[in-house]
C-alpha cells in the first residue's frame, strides 16, 4: 500500500511517499481502507520531533481517518464489511493514518454520517472529540451557560463552538476578523477580534473558557470567569502552575488530552445527523502532497480543517 513515511524528524519535506506492507489485523481490530485522513497540529509536532510520541523514525504520522471497512473479526456486530467508518484510533500511540490501510480497534470507530464526505468525517474525529471531552466531560457544560471559545476559526475551535451550541450554551468566540462570518455561521452568538481588542475587557462572568491557543491565554482567561467557573486548555504541558493560581482566585482549571472514544464519535455523528454539527474542510491535498498540507496548516491561518484525500 501507499503510505507517507518519515525516516527522520524535521520540516515538511521529510514526508515521503513509499510502498509498504498492509498492516495486519489483530484480534478485535477492523481493517479500514482509508479514503481520507485529516491533518492535525499534533502531526506537525510529531513530524518535527518536538513531540516524539511515535518513537524513533521511521514513523508514519496521523490519527484521523475516514474510510470503508475491508476486514473484520468474525462475530463483530457493530460494523460489517463495506460500512463507512471514521475515528482517531489508538491515540496517542501510533495509528499510521497517512496510509491506504489502517487497523483500528472496533470500539474506537463509529459509522460515518451519511451527510459527510470522507474528508469531513476524518476532520471531525480528533478535533470533535477534543471539543466534546473538554466541554461535556471536563467542564460539564450546562444548557444556558456562557462559554468562551478561543481560536474559534480553527480545527478544534469551529467544532467547539458547534458542540457548545448543541449543548444549549451561549457562545462567545475569539478569532481574527477574517474568520468572523465563518465563526458566526458555526453558531457563535458573539465574536471578538483578538487582534484588535483585549478579550479580558470585553467579556465577564463566563462559566467555561476553552483555550486552544496556548501561551498566556488560559491564565488571562481566569479574569473573565465567574467564581467557580472553569478554564479548560488543550495545551496543558506548560500550565503546571495553573491549578493553584485558579484555586487561589476561587476558580477552576483543567486540561484535556483527547482519547479515542467510540461512544463520543457516536454523539458527534448524531449531532451531524440532526443538523447541529458540520466540520468545515477548507483545503484538501492528495496523499503524495502531505508536505504541502503540513505547510498550509503551519502557516497558521487555516479556516477549519485540512485533509489528505486517498480515494
Ligand atoms: N490536548 C489535546 O487533546 C488537543 C487536541 C487537539 C488539538 N490540540 C491543540 O490545540 C491547538 C489548536 O488545534 P487546532 O487544530 O484548532 O489548530 P488550528 O486549526 O491551527 O487553529 C488554531 C486557531 O487559533 C487561532 N488563533 C491564533 N492565535 C490566537 C489568539 N491569540 N486568540 C484567538 N485565536 C487565535 C488561529 O486563527 P486566527 O489567528 O486566524 O484567528 C487558528 O484558527 C494545537 O496546538 C493542537 O495541538 C490539543
Coordinates of C-alpha atoms and ligand atoms in Angstrom, one line a residue:
X1 CA 0.0 0.0 0.0
X2 CA 1.0 3.6 -0.4
X3 CA 2.0 5.5 2.7
X4 CA 3.5 8.8 3.7
X5 CA 6.5 8.0 5.9
X6 CA 9.4 9.9 7.5
X7 CA 12.8 8.5 8.0
X8 CA 14.0 11.5 10.1
X9 CA 12.4 14.3 12.0
X10 CA 12.3 17.8 10.5
X11 CA 10.5 20.1 8.1
X12 CA 7.5 19.0 5.9
X13 CA 9.9 17.6 3.2
X14 CA 10.8 14.7 5.5
X15 CA 7.4 13.2 4.5
X16 CA 7.9 10.8 1.5
X17 CA 5.5 8.5 -0.3
X18 CA 6.6 4.9 -0.1
X19 CA 5.2 1.4 -0.8
X20 CA 4.8 -0.5 2.5
X21 CA 3.1 -3.7 3.5
X22 CA -0.5 -3.5 4.6
X23 CA -1.0 -3.6 8.4
X24 CA -2.0 -6.9 9.9
X25 CA -5.3 -7.0 11.7
X26 CA -5.1 -8.2 15.3
X27 CA -7.9 -9.8 17.3
X28 CA -10.8 -7.3 17.6
X29 CA -9.4 -4.9 15.0
X30 CA -11.1 -3.6 11.9
X31 CA -9.1 -3.2 8.7
X32 CA -10.1 0.1 7.1
X33 CA -9.4 1.2 3.5
X34 CA -8.7 4.9 4.2
X35 CA -10.4 7.3 1.9
X36 CA -9.3 10.5 3.8
X37 CA -7.0 11.4 6.7
X38 CA -7.2 14.8 8.3
X39 CA -4.2 16.8 9.3
X40 CA -3.9 18.0 12.9
X41 CA -1.3 20.2 14.6
X42 CA -0.1 17.1 16.5
X43 CA 1.0 15.6 13.2
X44 CA 3.3 18.7 12.7
X45 CA 4.7 18.3 16.2
X46 CA 5.5 14.6 15.8
X47 CA 6.9 15.2 12.3
X48 CA 9.2 17.9 13.6
X49 CA 10.3 15.7 16.5
X50 CA 9.2 18.3 19.1
X51 CA 6.6 15.7 20.5
X52 CA 8.4 12.4 19.9
X53 CA 5.4 10.2 21.0
X54 CA 5.7 7.9 17.9
X55 CA 9.1 6.7 19.0
X56 CA 12.2 6.7 16.8
X57 CA 12.0 7.1 13.0
X58 CA 10.9 5.7 10.6
X59 CA 7.3 6.7 11.5
X60 CA 4.0 7.1 9.7
X61 CA 2.2 10.2 11.1
X62 CA -1.5 10.8 11.6
X63 CA -4.6 9.6 13.5
X64 CA -7.8 10.9 11.9
X65 CA -9.3 8.6 9.3
X66 CA -12.5 8.0 7.4
X67 CA -12.9 5.0 5.1
X68 CA -14.5 1.7 4.4
X69 CA -14.4 -1.5 6.4
X70 CA -12.5 -4.1 4.4
X71 CA -11.9 -6.9 7.0
X72 CA -13.5 -7.5 10.4
X73 CA -13.4 -10.0 13.3
X74 CA -15.9 -12.8 12.9
X75 CA -18.7 -12.0 15.3
X76 CA -18.3 -8.2 15.4
X77 CA -21.8 -6.8 15.3
X78 CA -21.1 -3.0 15.3
X79 CA -19.8 -3.0 11.7
X80 CA -19.8 -5.1 8.6
X81 CA -17.5 -5.3 5.6
X82 CA -18.3 -2.3 3.3
X83 CA -19.5 0.0 6.1
X84 CA -18.2 3.6 6.1
X85 CA -16.5 4.4 9.4
X86 CA -14.4 7.2 10.9
X87 CA -12.3 7.8 14.0
X88 CA -8.9 8.6 15.6
X89 CA -7.8 5.2 16.7
X90 CA -5.0 4.4 19.1
X91 CA -4.1 8.0 20.0
X92 CA -1.5 8.8 21.4
X93 CA 0.0 5.5 20.3
X94 CA 0.8 5.2 16.5
X95 CA -2.2 4.8 14.2
X96 CA -0.1 5.3 11.0
X97 CA -3.1 7.1 9.4
X98 CA -1.3 8.7 6.4
X99 CA -1.7 5.4 4.5
X100 CA -4.1 3.5 2.3
X101 CA -4.9 0.9 5.1
X102 CA -5.2 1.3 8.9
X103 CA -6.1 -1.2 11.6
X104 CA -8.2 0.1 14.4
X105 CA -9.9 -1.4 17.5
X106 CA -13.6 -1.7 16.6
X107 CA -14.6 0.3 19.7
X108 CA -12.6 3.3 18.6
X109 CA -14.6 3.8 15.3
X110 CA -18.1 4.8 14.5
X111 CA -20.3 4.9 11.4
X112 CA -19.5 7.8 9.1
X113 CA -22.6 10.1 9.0
X114 CA -24.1 9.9 5.5
X115 CA -24.2 13.7 5.4
X116 CA -20.4 14.0 5.5
X117 CA -17.7 13.4 2.9
X118 CA -14.8 11.2 4.0
X119 CA -12.7 14.4 4.3
X120 CA -15.2 16.0 6.6
X121 CA -15.7 12.8 8.7
X122 CA -11.9 12.4 9.1
X123 CA -11.7 16.1 10.1
X124 CA -14.4 15.6 12.8
X125 CA -12.8 12.8 14.8
X126 CA -9.9 14.2 16.8
X127 CA -11.0 17.8 16.9
X128 CA -14.6 16.9 17.6
X129 CA -13.7 14.5 20.4
X130 CA -11.4 17.1 21.9
X131 CA -14.3 19.6 22.0
X132 CA -16.7 17.0 23.4
X133 CA -14.3 15.8 26.1
X134 CA -13.3 19.3 27.1
X135 CA -16.8 20.8 27.2
X136 CA -19.1 17.9 28.1
X137 CA -16.8 15.6 30.2
X138 CA -14.4 18.0 31.9
X139 CA -16.3 21.4 32.1
X140 CA -19.7 19.7 32.4
X141 CA -21.2 22.5 30.4
X142 CA -24.9 23.0 31.1
X143 CA -27.7 24.5 28.9
X144 CA -27.8 28.3 29.1
X145 CA -24.3 28.6 30.5
X146 CA -21.9 31.1 29.0
X147 CA -18.8 29.7 27.3
X148 CA -15.9 31.5 25.7
X149 CA -14.1 29.5 22.9
X150 CA -10.7 30.8 21.9
X151 CA -9.3 30.1 18.4
X152 CA -12.8 29.6 17.1
X153 CA -11.9 29.7 13.4
X154 CA -9.5 26.8 13.6
X155 CA -9.8 23.0 13.5
X156 CA -10.8 22.4 17.1
X157 CA -12.4 25.8 17.7
X158 CA -15.0 25.8 14.9
X159 CA -16.2 22.4 16.2
X160 CA -16.1 23.5 19.9
X161 CA -18.5 26.4 19.0
X162 CA -20.9 24.0 17.4
X163 CA -20.6 21.4 20.2
X164 CA -21.3 24.1 22.8
X165 CA -24.3 25.3 20.8
X166 CA -25.6 21.8 20.5
X167 CA -25.4 21.6 24.3
X168 CA -27.5 24.7 24.6
X169 CA -24.8 27.2 25.7
X170 CA -24.4 30.9 24.9
X171 CA -21.2 31.0 22.9
X172 CA -18.7 33.9 22.7
X173 CA -15.7 33.2 20.4
X174 CA -12.4 34.8 19.7
X175 CA -11.0 34.8 16.1
X176 CA -9.2 37.1 13.7
X177 CA -11.6 39.4 11.8
X178 CA -11.4 37.5 8.5
X179 CA -12.9 34.4 10.2
X180 CA -15.8 36.2 12.0
X181 CA -18.5 35.4 9.4
X182 CA -17.5 31.7 9.4
X183 CA -17.5 31.6 13.2
X184 CA -20.9 33.1 13.3
X185 CA -22.2 30.6 10.8
X186 CA -20.8 27.9 13.2
X187 CA -23.3 29.4 15.7
X188 CA -21.3 31.8 17.9
X189 CA -23.6 34.4 19.5
X190 CA -20.8 37.0 19.9
X191 CA -17.4 37.1 18.2
X192 CA -14.3 39.1 19.4
X193 CA -11.4 40.1 17.2
X194 CA -8.5 39.2 19.4
X195 CA -6.1 41.1 17.1
X196 CA -8.0 44.4 17.7
X197 CA -9.2 44.2 21.3
X198 CA -8.3 42.6 24.6
X199 CA -10.8 39.9 25.3
X200 CA -10.4 40.4 29.1
X201 CA -12.0 43.8 28.6
X202 CA -14.9 42.5 26.5
X203 CA -16.4 39.6 28.5
X204 CA -17.0 38.6 32.1
X205 CA -18.9 36.1 34.2
X206 CA -18.1 33.2 31.9
X207 CA -19.0 29.7 33.2
X208 CA -16.5 28.0 30.9
X209 CA -13.5 29.0 28.8
X210 CA -12.0 26.6 26.3
X211 CA -8.4 27.5 25.3
X212 CA -6.9 26.0 22.1
X213 CA -4.4 28.9 21.7
X214 CA -1.8 28.4 24.5
X215 CA 0.7 30.9 25.8
X216 CA -0.9 33.1 28.5
X217 CA -4.4 32.6 27.1
X218 CA -5.5 30.3 29.9
X219 CA -4.0 32.4 32.7
X220 CA -5.6 35.6 31.3
X221 CA -8.9 33.8 30.8
X222 CA -9.2 33.3 34.6
X223 CA -10.1 37.0 34.7
X224 CA -13.3 36.5 32.7
X225 CA -14.6 33.6 34.7
X226 CA -17.4 33.8 37.3
X227 CA -16.4 32.5 40.8
X228 CA -16.3 28.7 40.4
X229 CA -16.0 28.8 36.6
X230 CA -13.5 26.7 34.8
X231 CA -10.8 27.2 32.1
X232 CA -10.0 24.0 30.1
X233 CA -7.0 24.2 27.9
X234 CA -6.0 21.9 25.1
X235 CA -2.3 23.0 25.6
X236 CA -1.7 21.7 29.1
X237 CA 2.0 21.0 29.0
X238 CA 3.3 24.4 30.3
X239 CA 0.5 25.0 32.7
X240 CA 1.7 23.3 35.9
X241 CA 1.2 26.5 37.9
X242 CA -2.4 27.0 36.8
X243 CA -4.5 24.8 39.2
X244 CA -3.1 26.6 42.2
X245 CA -3.5 30.0 40.6
X246 CA -7.1 29.2 39.7
X247 CA -7.9 27.9 43.1
X248 CA -6.5 31.0 44.8
X249 CA -8.9 33.0 42.7
X250 CA -11.9 30.8 43.6
X251 CA -11.9 29.3 40.0
X252 CA -11.0 26.0 38.4
X253 CA -8.5 24.9 35.8
X254 CA -8.1 21.7 33.8
X255 CA -6.6 20.4 30.6
X256 CA -7.9 18.0 28.1
X257 CA -5.9 15.2 26.5
X258 CA -8.1 13.7 23.8
X259 CA -8.7 9.9 23.9
X260 CA -10.2 7.5 21.4
X261 CA -13.9 7.2 22.2
X262 CA -16.4 5.3 20.0
X263 CA -19.4 6.5 22.1
X264 CA -18.1 10.1 21.7
X265 CA -17.9 9.6 17.9
X266 CA -21.5 8.3 18.0
X267 CA -22.6 11.5 19.8
X268 CA -20.9 13.7 17.3
X269 CA -22.4 11.7 14.4
X270 CA -25.9 12.1 16.0
X271 CA -25.4 15.9 16.1
X272 CA -24.3 15.8 12.4
X273 CA -27.5 13.8 11.5
X274 CA -29.6 16.3 13.5
X275 CA -28.1 19.3 11.6
X276 CA -26.3 20.6 14.7
X277 CA -22.7 19.9 13.7
X278 CA -20.8 20.3 10.4
X279 CA -17.0 20.1 10.1
X280 CA -15.5 22.5 7.6
X281 CA -12.7 21.4 5.4
X282 CA -11.2 24.4 3.6
X283 CA -8.2 22.6 1.9
X284 CA -7.6 19.1 0.6
X285 CA -4.5 17.5 -0.8
X286 CA -3.6 14.2 -2.4
X287 CA -1.7 11.9 0.0
X288 CA 1.5 12.5 -2.1
X289 CA 1.3 16.2 -1.2
X290 CA 1.2 15.7 2.5
X291 CA 4.2 18.1 2.9
X292 CA 2.2 20.9 1.2
X293 CA -0.7 20.1 3.6
X294 CA 1.7 20.5 6.6
X295 CA 3.0 23.8 5.3
X296 CA -0.6 25.1 4.9
X297 CA -1.5 24.2 8.5
X298 CA 1.8 25.5 9.8
X299 CA 1.1 28.9 8.1
X300 CA -1.4 29.4 10.9
X301 CA -4.4 30.8 9.1
X302 CA -6.3 27.6 8.2
X303 CA -10.1 28.0 8.2
X304 CA -11.4 24.9 9.9
X305 CA -9.5 21.8 8.8
X306 CA -7.2 20.4 6.1
X307 CA -7.4 16.8 4.8
X308 CA -5.5 14.3 2.7
X309 CA -7.5 12.5 0.1
X310 CA -6.6 8.9 -0.7
X311 CA -9.6 7.7 -2.8
Ligands
LIG1 N1 -4.9 18.4 24.2 C1 -5.5 17.8 23.2 O1 -6.0 16.7 23.3 C2 -5.5 18.5 21.9 C3 -6.4 18.1 20.8 C4 -6.5 18.8 19.7 C5 -5.7 19.9 19.5 N2 -4.8 20.3 20.5 C6 -4.0 21.5 20.3 O2 -4.9 22.6 20.2 C7 -4.2 23.6 19.3 C8 -5.2 24.1 18.3 O3 -5.5 23.0 17.4 P1 -6.3 23.3 16.1 O4 -6.4 22.0 15.3 O5 -7.6 24.0 16.4 O6 -5.3 24.3 15.3 P2 -5.6 25.4 14.2 O7 -6.5 24.8 13.2 O8 -4.3 25.9 13.7 O9 -6.4 26.5 14.9 C9 -5.8 27.4 15.8 C10 -6.6 28.7 15.7 O10 -6.2 29.7 16.7 C11 -6.4 31.0 16.1 N3 -5.6 31.9 17.0 C12 -4.2 32.0 17.0 N4 -3.8 32.9 18.0 C13 -5.0 33.2 18.6 C14 -5.3 34.1 19.7 N5 -4.3 34.7 20.4 N6 -6.6 34.2 20.1 C15 -7.6 33.5 19.5 N7 -7.4 32.7 18.4 C16 -6.1 32.6 18.0 C17 -5.9 30.8 14.7 O11 -6.7 31.6 13.8 P3 -6.7 33.2 13.6 O12 -5.5 33.7 14.3 O13 -6.6 33.4 12.1 O14 -8.0 33.6 14.2 C18 -6.4 29.4 14.4 O15 -7.7 29.4 13.8 C19 -3.0 23.0 18.8 O16 -1.9 23.4 19.5 C20 -3.2 21.5 19.0 O17 -2.0 20.7 19.1 C21 -4.8 19.6 21.6

